[in-house]
Structure formats: structure tokens, C-alpha cells
PDB file of N, CA, C and O in Angstrom:
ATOM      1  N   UNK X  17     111.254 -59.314  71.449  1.00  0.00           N
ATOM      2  CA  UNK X  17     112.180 -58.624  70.587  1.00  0.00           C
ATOM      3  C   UNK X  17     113.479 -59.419  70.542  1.00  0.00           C
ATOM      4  O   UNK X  17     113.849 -60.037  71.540  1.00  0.00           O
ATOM      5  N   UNK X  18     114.259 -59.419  69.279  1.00  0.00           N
ATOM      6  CA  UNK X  18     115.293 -60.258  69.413  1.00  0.00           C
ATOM      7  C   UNK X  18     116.239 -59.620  69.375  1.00  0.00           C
ATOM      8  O   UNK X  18     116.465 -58.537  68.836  1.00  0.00           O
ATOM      9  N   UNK X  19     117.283 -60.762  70.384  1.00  0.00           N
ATOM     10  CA  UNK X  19     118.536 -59.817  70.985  1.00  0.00           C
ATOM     11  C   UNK X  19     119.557 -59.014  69.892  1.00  0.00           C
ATOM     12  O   UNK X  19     120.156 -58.075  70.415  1.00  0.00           O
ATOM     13  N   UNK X  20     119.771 -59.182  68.831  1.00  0.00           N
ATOM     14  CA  UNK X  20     120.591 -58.278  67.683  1.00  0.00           C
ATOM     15  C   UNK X  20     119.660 -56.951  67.834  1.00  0.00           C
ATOM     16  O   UNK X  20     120.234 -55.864  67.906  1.00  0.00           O
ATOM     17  N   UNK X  21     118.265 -57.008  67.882  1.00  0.00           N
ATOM     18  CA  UNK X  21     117.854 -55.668  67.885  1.00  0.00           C
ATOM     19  C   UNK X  21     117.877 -54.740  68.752  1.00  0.00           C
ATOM     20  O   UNK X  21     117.754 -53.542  68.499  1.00  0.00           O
ATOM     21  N   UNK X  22     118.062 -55.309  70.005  1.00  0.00           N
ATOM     22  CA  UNK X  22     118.288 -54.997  70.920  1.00  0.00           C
ATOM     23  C   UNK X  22     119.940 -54.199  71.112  1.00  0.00           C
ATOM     24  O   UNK X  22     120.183 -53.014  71.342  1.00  0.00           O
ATOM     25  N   UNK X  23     120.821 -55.268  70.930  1.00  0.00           N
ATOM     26  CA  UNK X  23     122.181 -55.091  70.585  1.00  0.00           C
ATOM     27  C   UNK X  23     122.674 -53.285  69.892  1.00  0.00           C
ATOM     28  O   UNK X  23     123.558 -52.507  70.248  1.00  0.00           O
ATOM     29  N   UNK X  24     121.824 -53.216  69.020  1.00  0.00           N
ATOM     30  CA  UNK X  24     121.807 -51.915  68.103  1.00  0.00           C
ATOM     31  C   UNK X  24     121.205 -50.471  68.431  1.00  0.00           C
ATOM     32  O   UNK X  24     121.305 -49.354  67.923  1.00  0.00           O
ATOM     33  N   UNK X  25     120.581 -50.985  69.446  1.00  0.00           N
ATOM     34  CA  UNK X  25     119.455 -49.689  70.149  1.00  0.00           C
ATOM     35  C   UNK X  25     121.000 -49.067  70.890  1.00  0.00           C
ATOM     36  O   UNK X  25     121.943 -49.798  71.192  1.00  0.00           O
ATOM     37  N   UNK X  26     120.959 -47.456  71.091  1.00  0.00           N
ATOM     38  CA  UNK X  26     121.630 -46.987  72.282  1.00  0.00           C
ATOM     39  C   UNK X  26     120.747 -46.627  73.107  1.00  0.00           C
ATOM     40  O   UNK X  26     119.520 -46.527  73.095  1.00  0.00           O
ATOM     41  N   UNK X  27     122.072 -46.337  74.270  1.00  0.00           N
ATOM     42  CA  UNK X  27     121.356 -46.583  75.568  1.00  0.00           C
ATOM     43  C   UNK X  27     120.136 -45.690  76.027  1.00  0.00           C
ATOM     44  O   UNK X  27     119.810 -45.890  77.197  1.00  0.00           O
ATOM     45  N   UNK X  28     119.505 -44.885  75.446  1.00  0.00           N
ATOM     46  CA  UNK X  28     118.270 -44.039  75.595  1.00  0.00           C
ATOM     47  C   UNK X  28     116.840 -45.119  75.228  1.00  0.00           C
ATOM     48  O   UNK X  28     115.806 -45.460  75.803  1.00  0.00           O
ATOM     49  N   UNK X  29     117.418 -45.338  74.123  1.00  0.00           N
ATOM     50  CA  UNK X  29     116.343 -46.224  73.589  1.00  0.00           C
ATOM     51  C   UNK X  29     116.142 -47.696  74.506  1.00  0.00           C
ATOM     52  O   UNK X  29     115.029 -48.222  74.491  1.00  0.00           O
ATOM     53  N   UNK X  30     116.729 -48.027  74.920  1.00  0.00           N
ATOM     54  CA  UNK X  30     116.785 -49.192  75.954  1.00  0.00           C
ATOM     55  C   UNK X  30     116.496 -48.751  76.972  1.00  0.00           C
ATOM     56  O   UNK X  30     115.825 -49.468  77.714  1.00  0.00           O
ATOM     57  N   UNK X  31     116.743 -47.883  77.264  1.00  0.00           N
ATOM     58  CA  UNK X  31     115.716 -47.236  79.226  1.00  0.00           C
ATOM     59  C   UNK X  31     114.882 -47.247  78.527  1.00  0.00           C
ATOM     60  O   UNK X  31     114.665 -48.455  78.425  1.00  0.00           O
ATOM     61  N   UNK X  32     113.862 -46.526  77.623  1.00  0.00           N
ATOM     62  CA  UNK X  32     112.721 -46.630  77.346  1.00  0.00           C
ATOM     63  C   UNK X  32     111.897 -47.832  77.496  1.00  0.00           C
ATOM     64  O   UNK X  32     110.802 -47.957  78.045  1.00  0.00           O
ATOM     65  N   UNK X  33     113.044 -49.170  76.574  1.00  0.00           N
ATOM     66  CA  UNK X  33     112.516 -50.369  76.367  1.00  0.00           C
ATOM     67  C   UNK X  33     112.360 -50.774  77.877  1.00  0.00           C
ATOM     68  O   UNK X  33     111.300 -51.282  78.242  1.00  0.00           O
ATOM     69  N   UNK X  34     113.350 -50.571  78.732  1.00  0.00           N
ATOM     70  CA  UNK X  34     113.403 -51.144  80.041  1.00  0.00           C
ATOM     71  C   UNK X  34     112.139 -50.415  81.043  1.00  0.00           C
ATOM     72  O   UNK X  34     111.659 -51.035  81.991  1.00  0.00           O
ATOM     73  N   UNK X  35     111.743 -49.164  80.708  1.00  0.00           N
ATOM     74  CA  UNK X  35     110.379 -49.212  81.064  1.00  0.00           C
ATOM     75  C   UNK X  35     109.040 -49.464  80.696  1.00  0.00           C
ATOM     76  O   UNK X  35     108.033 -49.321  81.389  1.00  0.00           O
ATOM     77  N   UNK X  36     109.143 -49.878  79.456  1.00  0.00           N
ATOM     78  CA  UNK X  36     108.201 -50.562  78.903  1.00  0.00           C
ATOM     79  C   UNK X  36     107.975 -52.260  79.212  1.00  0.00           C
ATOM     80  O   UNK X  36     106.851 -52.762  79.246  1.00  0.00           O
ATOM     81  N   UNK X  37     109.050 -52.919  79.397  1.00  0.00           N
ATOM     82  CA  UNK X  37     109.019 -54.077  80.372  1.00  0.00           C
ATOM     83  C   UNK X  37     108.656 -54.017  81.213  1.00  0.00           C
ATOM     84  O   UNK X  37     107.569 -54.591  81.285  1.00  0.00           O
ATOM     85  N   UNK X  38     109.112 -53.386  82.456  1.00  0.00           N
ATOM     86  CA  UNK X  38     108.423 -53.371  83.789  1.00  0.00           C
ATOM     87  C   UNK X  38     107.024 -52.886  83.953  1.00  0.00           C
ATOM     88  O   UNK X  38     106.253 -53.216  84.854  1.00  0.00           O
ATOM     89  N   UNK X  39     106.857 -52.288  83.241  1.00  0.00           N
ATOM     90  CA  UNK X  39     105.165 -52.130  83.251  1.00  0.00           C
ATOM     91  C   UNK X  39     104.369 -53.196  82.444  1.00  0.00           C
ATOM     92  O   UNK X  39     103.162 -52.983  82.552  1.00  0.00           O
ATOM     93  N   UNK X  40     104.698 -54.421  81.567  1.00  0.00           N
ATOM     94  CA  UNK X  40     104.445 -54.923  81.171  1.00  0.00           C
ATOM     95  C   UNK X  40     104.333 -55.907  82.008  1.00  0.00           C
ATOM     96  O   UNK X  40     103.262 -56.512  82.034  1.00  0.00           O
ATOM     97  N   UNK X  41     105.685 -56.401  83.114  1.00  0.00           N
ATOM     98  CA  UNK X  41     105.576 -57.481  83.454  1.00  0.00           C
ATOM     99  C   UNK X  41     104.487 -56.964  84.871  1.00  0.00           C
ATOM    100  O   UNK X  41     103.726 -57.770  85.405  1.00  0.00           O
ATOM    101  N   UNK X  42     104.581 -55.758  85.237  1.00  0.00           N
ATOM    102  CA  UNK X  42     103.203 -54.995  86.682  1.00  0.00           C
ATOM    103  C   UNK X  42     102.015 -55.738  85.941  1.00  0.00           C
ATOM    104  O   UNK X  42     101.726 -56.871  86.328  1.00  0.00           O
ATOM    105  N   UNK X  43     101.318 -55.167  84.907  1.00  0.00           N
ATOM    106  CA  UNK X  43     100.673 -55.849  84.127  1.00  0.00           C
ATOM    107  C   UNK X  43     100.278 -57.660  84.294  1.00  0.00           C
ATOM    108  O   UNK X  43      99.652 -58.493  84.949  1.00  0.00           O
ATOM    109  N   UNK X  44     100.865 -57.522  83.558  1.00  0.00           N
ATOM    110  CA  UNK X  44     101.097 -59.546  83.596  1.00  0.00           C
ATOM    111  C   UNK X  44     100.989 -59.873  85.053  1.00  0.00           C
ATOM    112  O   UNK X  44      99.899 -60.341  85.380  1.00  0.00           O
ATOM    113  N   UNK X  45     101.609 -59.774  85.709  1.00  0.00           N
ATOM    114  CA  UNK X  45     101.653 -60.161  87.113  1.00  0.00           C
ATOM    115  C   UNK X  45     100.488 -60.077  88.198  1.00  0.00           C
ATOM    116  O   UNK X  45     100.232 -60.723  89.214  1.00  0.00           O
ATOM    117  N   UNK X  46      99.818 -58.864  87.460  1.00  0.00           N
ATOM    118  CA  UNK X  46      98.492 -58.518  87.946  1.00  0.00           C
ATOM    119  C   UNK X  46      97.346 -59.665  87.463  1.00  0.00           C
ATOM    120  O   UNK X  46      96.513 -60.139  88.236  1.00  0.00           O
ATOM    121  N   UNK X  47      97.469 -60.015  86.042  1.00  0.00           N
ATOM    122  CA  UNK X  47      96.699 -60.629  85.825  1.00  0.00           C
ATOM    123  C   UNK X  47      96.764 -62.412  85.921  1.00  0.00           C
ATOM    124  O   UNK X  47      95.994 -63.299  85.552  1.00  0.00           O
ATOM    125  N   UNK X  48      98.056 -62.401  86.589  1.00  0.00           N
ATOM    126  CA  UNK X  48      98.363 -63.875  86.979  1.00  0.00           C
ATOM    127  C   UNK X  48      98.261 -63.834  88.314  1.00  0.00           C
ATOM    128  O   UNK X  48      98.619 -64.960  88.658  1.00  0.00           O
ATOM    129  N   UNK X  49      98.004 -63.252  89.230  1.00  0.00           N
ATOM    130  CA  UNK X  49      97.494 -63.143  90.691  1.00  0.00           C
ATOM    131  C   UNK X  49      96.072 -63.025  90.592  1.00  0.00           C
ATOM    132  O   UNK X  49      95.592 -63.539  91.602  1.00  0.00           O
ATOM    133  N   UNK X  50      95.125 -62.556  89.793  1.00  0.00           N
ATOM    134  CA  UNK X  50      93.905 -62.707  89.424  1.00  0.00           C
ATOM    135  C   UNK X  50      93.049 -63.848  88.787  1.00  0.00           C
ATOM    136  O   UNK X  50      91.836 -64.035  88.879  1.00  0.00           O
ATOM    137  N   UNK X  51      94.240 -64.738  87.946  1.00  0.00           N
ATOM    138  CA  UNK X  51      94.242 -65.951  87.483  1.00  0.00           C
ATOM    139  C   UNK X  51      92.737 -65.434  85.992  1.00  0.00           C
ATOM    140  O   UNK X  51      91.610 -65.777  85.634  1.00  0.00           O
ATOM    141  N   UNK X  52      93.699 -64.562  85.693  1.00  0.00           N
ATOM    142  CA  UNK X  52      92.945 -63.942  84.067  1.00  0.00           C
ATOM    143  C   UNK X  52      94.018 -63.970  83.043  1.00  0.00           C
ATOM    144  O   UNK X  52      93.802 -63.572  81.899  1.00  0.00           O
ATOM    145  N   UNK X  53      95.274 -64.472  83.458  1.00  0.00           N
ATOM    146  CA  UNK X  53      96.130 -64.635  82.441  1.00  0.00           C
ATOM    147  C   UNK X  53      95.763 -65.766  81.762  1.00  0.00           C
ATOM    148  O   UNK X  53      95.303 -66.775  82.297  1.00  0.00           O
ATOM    149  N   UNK X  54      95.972 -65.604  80.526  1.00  0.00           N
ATOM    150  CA  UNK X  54      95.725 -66.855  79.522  1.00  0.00           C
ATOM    151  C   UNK X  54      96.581 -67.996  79.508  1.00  0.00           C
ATOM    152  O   UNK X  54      96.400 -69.168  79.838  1.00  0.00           O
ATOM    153  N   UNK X  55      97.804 -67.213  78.930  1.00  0.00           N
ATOM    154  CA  UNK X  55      99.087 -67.928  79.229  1.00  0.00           C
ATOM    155  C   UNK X  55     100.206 -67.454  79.715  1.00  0.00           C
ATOM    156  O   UNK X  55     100.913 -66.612  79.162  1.00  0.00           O
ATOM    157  N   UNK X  56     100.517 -68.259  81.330  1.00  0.00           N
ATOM    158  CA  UNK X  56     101.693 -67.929  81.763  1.00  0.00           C
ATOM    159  C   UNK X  56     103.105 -67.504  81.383  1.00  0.00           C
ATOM    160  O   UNK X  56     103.782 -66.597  81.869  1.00  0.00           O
ATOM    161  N   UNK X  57     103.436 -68.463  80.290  1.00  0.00           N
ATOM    162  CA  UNK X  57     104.729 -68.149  79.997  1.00  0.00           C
ATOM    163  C   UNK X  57     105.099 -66.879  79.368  1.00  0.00           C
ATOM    164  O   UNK X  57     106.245 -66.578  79.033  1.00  0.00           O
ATOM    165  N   UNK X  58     103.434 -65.724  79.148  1.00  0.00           N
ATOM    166  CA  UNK X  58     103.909 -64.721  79.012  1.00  0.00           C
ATOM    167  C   UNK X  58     104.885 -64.123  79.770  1.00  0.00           C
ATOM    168  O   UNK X  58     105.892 -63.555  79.345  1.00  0.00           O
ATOM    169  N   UNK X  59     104.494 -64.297  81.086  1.00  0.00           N
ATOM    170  CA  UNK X  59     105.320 -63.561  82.020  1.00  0.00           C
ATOM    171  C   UNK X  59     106.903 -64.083  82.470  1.00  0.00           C
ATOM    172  O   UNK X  59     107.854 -63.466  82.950  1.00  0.00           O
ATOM    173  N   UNK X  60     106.757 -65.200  82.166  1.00  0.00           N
ATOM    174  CA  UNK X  60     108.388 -65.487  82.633  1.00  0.00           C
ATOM    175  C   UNK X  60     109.484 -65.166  80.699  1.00  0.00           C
ATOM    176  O   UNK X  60     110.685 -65.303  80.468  1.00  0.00           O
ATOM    177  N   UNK X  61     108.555 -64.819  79.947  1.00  0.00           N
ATOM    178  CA  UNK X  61     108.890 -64.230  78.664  1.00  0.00           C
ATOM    179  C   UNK X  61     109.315 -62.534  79.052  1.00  0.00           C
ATOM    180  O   UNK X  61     110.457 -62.086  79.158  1.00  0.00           O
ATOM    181  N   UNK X  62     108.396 -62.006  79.170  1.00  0.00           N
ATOM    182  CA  UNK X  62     108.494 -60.722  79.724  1.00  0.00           C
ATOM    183  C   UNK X  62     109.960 -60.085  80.540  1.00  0.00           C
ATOM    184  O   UNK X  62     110.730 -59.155  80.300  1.00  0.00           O
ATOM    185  N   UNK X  63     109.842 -61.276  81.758  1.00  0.00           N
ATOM    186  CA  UNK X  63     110.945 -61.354  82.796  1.00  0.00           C
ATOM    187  C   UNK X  63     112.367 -61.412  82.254  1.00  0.00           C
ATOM    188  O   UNK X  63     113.353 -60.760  82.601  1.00  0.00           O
ATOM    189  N   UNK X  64     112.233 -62.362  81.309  1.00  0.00           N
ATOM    190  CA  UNK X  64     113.761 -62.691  80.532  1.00  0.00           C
ATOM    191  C   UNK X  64     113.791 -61.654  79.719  1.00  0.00           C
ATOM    192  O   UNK X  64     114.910 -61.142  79.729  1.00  0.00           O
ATOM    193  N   UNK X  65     112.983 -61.080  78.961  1.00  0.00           N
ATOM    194  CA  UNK X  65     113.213 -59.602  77.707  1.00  0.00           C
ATOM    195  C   UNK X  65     113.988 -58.652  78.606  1.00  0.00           C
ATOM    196  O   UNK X  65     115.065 -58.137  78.305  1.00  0.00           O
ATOM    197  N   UNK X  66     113.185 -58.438  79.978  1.00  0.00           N
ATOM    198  CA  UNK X  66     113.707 -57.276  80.934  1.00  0.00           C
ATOM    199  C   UNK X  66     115.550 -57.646  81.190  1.00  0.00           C
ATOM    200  O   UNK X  66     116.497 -56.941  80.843  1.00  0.00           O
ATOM    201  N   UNK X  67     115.574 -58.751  81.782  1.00  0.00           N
ATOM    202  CA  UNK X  67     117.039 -59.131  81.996  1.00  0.00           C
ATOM    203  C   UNK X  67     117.799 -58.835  80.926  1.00  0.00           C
ATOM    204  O   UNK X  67     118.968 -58.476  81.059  1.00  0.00           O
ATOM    205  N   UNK X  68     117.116 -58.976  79.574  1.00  0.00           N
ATOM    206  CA  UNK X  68     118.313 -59.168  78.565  1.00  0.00           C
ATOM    207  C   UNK X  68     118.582 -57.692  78.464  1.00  0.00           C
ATOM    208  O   UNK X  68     119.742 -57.320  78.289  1.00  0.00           O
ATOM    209  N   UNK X  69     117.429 -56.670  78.578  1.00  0.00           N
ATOM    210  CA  UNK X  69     117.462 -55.476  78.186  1.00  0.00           C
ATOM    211  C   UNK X  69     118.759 -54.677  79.709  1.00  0.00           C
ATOM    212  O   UNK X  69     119.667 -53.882  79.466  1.00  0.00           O
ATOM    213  N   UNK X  70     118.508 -55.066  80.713  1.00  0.00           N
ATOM    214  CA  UNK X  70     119.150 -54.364  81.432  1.00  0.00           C
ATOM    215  C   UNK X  70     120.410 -55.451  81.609  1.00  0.00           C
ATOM    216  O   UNK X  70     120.701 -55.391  82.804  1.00  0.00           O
ATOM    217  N   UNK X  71     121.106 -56.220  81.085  1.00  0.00           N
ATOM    218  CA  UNK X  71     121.970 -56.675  81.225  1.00  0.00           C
ATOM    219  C   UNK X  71     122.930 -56.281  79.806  1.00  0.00           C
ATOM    220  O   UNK X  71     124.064 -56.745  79.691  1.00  0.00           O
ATOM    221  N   UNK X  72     122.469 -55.591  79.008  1.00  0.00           N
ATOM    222  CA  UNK X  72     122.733 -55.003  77.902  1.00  0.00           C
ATOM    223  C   UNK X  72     122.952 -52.932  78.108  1.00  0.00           C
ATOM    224  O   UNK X  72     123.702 -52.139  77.539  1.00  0.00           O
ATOM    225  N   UNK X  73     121.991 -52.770  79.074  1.00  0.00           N
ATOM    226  CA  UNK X  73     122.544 -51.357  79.527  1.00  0.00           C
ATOM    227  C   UNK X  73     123.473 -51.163  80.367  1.00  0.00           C
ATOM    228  O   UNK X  73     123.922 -50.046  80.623  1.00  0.00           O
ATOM    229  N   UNK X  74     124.039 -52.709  81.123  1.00  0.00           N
ATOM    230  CA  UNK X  74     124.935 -52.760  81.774  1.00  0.00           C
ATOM    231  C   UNK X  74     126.054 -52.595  81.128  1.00  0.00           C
ATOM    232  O   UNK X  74     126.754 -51.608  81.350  1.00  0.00           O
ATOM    233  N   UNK X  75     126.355 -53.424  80.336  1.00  0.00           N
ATOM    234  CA  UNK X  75     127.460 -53.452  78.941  1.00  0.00           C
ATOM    235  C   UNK X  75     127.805 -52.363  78.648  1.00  0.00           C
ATOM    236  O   UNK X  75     129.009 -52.107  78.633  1.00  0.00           O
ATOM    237  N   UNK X  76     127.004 -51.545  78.377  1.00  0.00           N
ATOM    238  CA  UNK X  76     126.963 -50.357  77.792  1.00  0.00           C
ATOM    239  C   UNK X  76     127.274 -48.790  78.321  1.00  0.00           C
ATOM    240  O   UNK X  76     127.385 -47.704  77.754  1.00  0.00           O
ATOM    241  N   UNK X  77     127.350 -49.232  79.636  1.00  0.00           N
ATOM    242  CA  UNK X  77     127.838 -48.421  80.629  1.00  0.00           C
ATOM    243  C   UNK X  77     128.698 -48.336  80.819  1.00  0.00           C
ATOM    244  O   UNK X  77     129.081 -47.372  81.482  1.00  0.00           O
ATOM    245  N   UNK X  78     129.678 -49.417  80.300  1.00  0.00           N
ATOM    246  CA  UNK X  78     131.019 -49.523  80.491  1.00  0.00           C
ATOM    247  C   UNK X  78     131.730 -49.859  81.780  1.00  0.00           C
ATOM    248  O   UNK X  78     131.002 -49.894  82.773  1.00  0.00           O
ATOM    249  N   UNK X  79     132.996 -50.110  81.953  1.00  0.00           N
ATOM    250  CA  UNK X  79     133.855 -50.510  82.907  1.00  0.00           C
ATOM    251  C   UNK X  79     133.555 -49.971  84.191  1.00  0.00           C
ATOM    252  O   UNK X  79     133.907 -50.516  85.237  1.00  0.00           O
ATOM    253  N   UNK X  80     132.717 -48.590  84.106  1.00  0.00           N
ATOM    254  CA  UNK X  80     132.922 -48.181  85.176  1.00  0.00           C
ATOM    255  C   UNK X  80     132.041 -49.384  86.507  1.00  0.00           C
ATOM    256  O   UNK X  80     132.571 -49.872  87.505  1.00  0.00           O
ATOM    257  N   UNK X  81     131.081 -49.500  86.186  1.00  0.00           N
ATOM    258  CA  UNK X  81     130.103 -50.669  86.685  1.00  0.00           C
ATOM    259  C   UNK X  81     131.447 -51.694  87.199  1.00  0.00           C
ATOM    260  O   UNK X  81     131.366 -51.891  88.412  1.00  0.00           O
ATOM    261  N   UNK X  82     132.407 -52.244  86.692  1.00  0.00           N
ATOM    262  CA  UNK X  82     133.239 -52.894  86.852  1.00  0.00           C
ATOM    263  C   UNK X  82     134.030 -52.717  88.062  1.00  0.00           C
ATOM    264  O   UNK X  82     134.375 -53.490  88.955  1.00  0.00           O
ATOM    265  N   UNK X  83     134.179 -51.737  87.883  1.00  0.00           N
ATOM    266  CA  UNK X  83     135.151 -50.934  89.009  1.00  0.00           C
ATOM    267  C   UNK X  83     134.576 -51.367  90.456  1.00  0.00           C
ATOM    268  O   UNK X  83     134.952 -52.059  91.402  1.00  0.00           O
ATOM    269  N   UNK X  84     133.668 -50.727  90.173  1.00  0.00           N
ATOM    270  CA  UNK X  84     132.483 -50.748  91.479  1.00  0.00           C
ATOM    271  C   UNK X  84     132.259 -51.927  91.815  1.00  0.00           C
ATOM    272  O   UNK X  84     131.595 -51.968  92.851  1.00  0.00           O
ATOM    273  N   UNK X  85     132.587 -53.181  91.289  1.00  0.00           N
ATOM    274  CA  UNK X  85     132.247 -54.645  91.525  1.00  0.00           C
ATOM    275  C   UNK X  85     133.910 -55.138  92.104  1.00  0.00           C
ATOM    276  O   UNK X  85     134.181 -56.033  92.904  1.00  0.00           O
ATOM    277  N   UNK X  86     134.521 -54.523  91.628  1.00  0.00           N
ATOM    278  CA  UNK X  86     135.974 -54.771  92.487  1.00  0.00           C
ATOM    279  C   UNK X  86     136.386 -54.572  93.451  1.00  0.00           C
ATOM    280  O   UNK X  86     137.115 -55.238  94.186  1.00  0.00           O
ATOM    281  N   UNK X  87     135.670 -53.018  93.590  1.00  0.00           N
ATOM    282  CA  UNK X  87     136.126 -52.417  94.916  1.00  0.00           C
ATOM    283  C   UNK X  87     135.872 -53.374  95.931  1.00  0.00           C
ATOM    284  O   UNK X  87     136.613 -54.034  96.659  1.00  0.00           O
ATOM    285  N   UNK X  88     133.981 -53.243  95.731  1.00  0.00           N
ATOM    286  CA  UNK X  88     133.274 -54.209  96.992  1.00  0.00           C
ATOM    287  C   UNK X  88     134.131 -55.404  97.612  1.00  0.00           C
ATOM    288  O   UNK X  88     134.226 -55.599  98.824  1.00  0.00           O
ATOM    289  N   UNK X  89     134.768 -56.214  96.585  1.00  0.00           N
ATOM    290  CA  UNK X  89     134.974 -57.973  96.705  1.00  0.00           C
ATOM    291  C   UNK X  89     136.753 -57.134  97.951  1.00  0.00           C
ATOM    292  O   UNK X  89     136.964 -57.991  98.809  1.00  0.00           O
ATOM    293  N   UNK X  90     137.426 -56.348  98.073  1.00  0.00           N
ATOM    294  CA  UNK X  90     138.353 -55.965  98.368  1.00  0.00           C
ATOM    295  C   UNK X  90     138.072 -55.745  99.906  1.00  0.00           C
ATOM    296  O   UNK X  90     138.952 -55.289 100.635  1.00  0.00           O
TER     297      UNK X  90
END
């Protein structure tokens, strides 16, 4: 999925997406430990969709996430 579409989803619709990745990449992962995957780079495809998706619900969460990354470093 490409990232503008992503960009446009709110954040309901992106947990969804974000569990639809992780079961995708359980999936994949299963079948690359079985060595029935066709092609690998599905999965390191998969891996990066997930990042983009939860690095985008991060955003979206706002500052507060921020906060919490300040405190710690203090």
C-alpha cells in the first residue's frame, strides 16, 4: 500500500491495517522457516508496510508520545 494512502486513513483504520500486517508477516514467517516461501522479499516487504503503518499511528497520537520520550532521557 502506498504511503499517501496510508497518510489519509485515521487512526482506527490503521490499527486495523496494523493488524492485518502482523498476521501477515506470522504468516510469511511461517512459511519462510518451512522454506515454502516463494519469494523472500515478501517478508522484509511486509516488515517495512508494518513500520510505516505504526510509525504513522505514532504521528498521530500526537505529542503526547513525545513527552514520554523526554521524561525518560531526564
Amino acid at each position: 500500500m502506498e504511503l499517501d494512502e496510508l497518510k489519509q486513513m485515521n487512526a482506527g483504520d490503521l490499527r486495523l491495517k496494523e493488524r492485518e500486517a502482523r498476521e501477515e508477516i506470522f504468516r510469511l514467517k511461517l512459511k519462510l522457516r518451512t522454506n515454502q516461501l516463494d519469494n523472500p522479499s515478501n517478508y522484509r516487504r511486509a516488515r517495512k508496510e508494518l513500520a510505516r503503518i505504526m510509525t504513522l499511528l505514532r504521528q498521530k497520537s500526537g505529542p503526547a508520545g513525545a513527552g514520554v520520550a523526554a521524561r525518560t532521557k531526564a
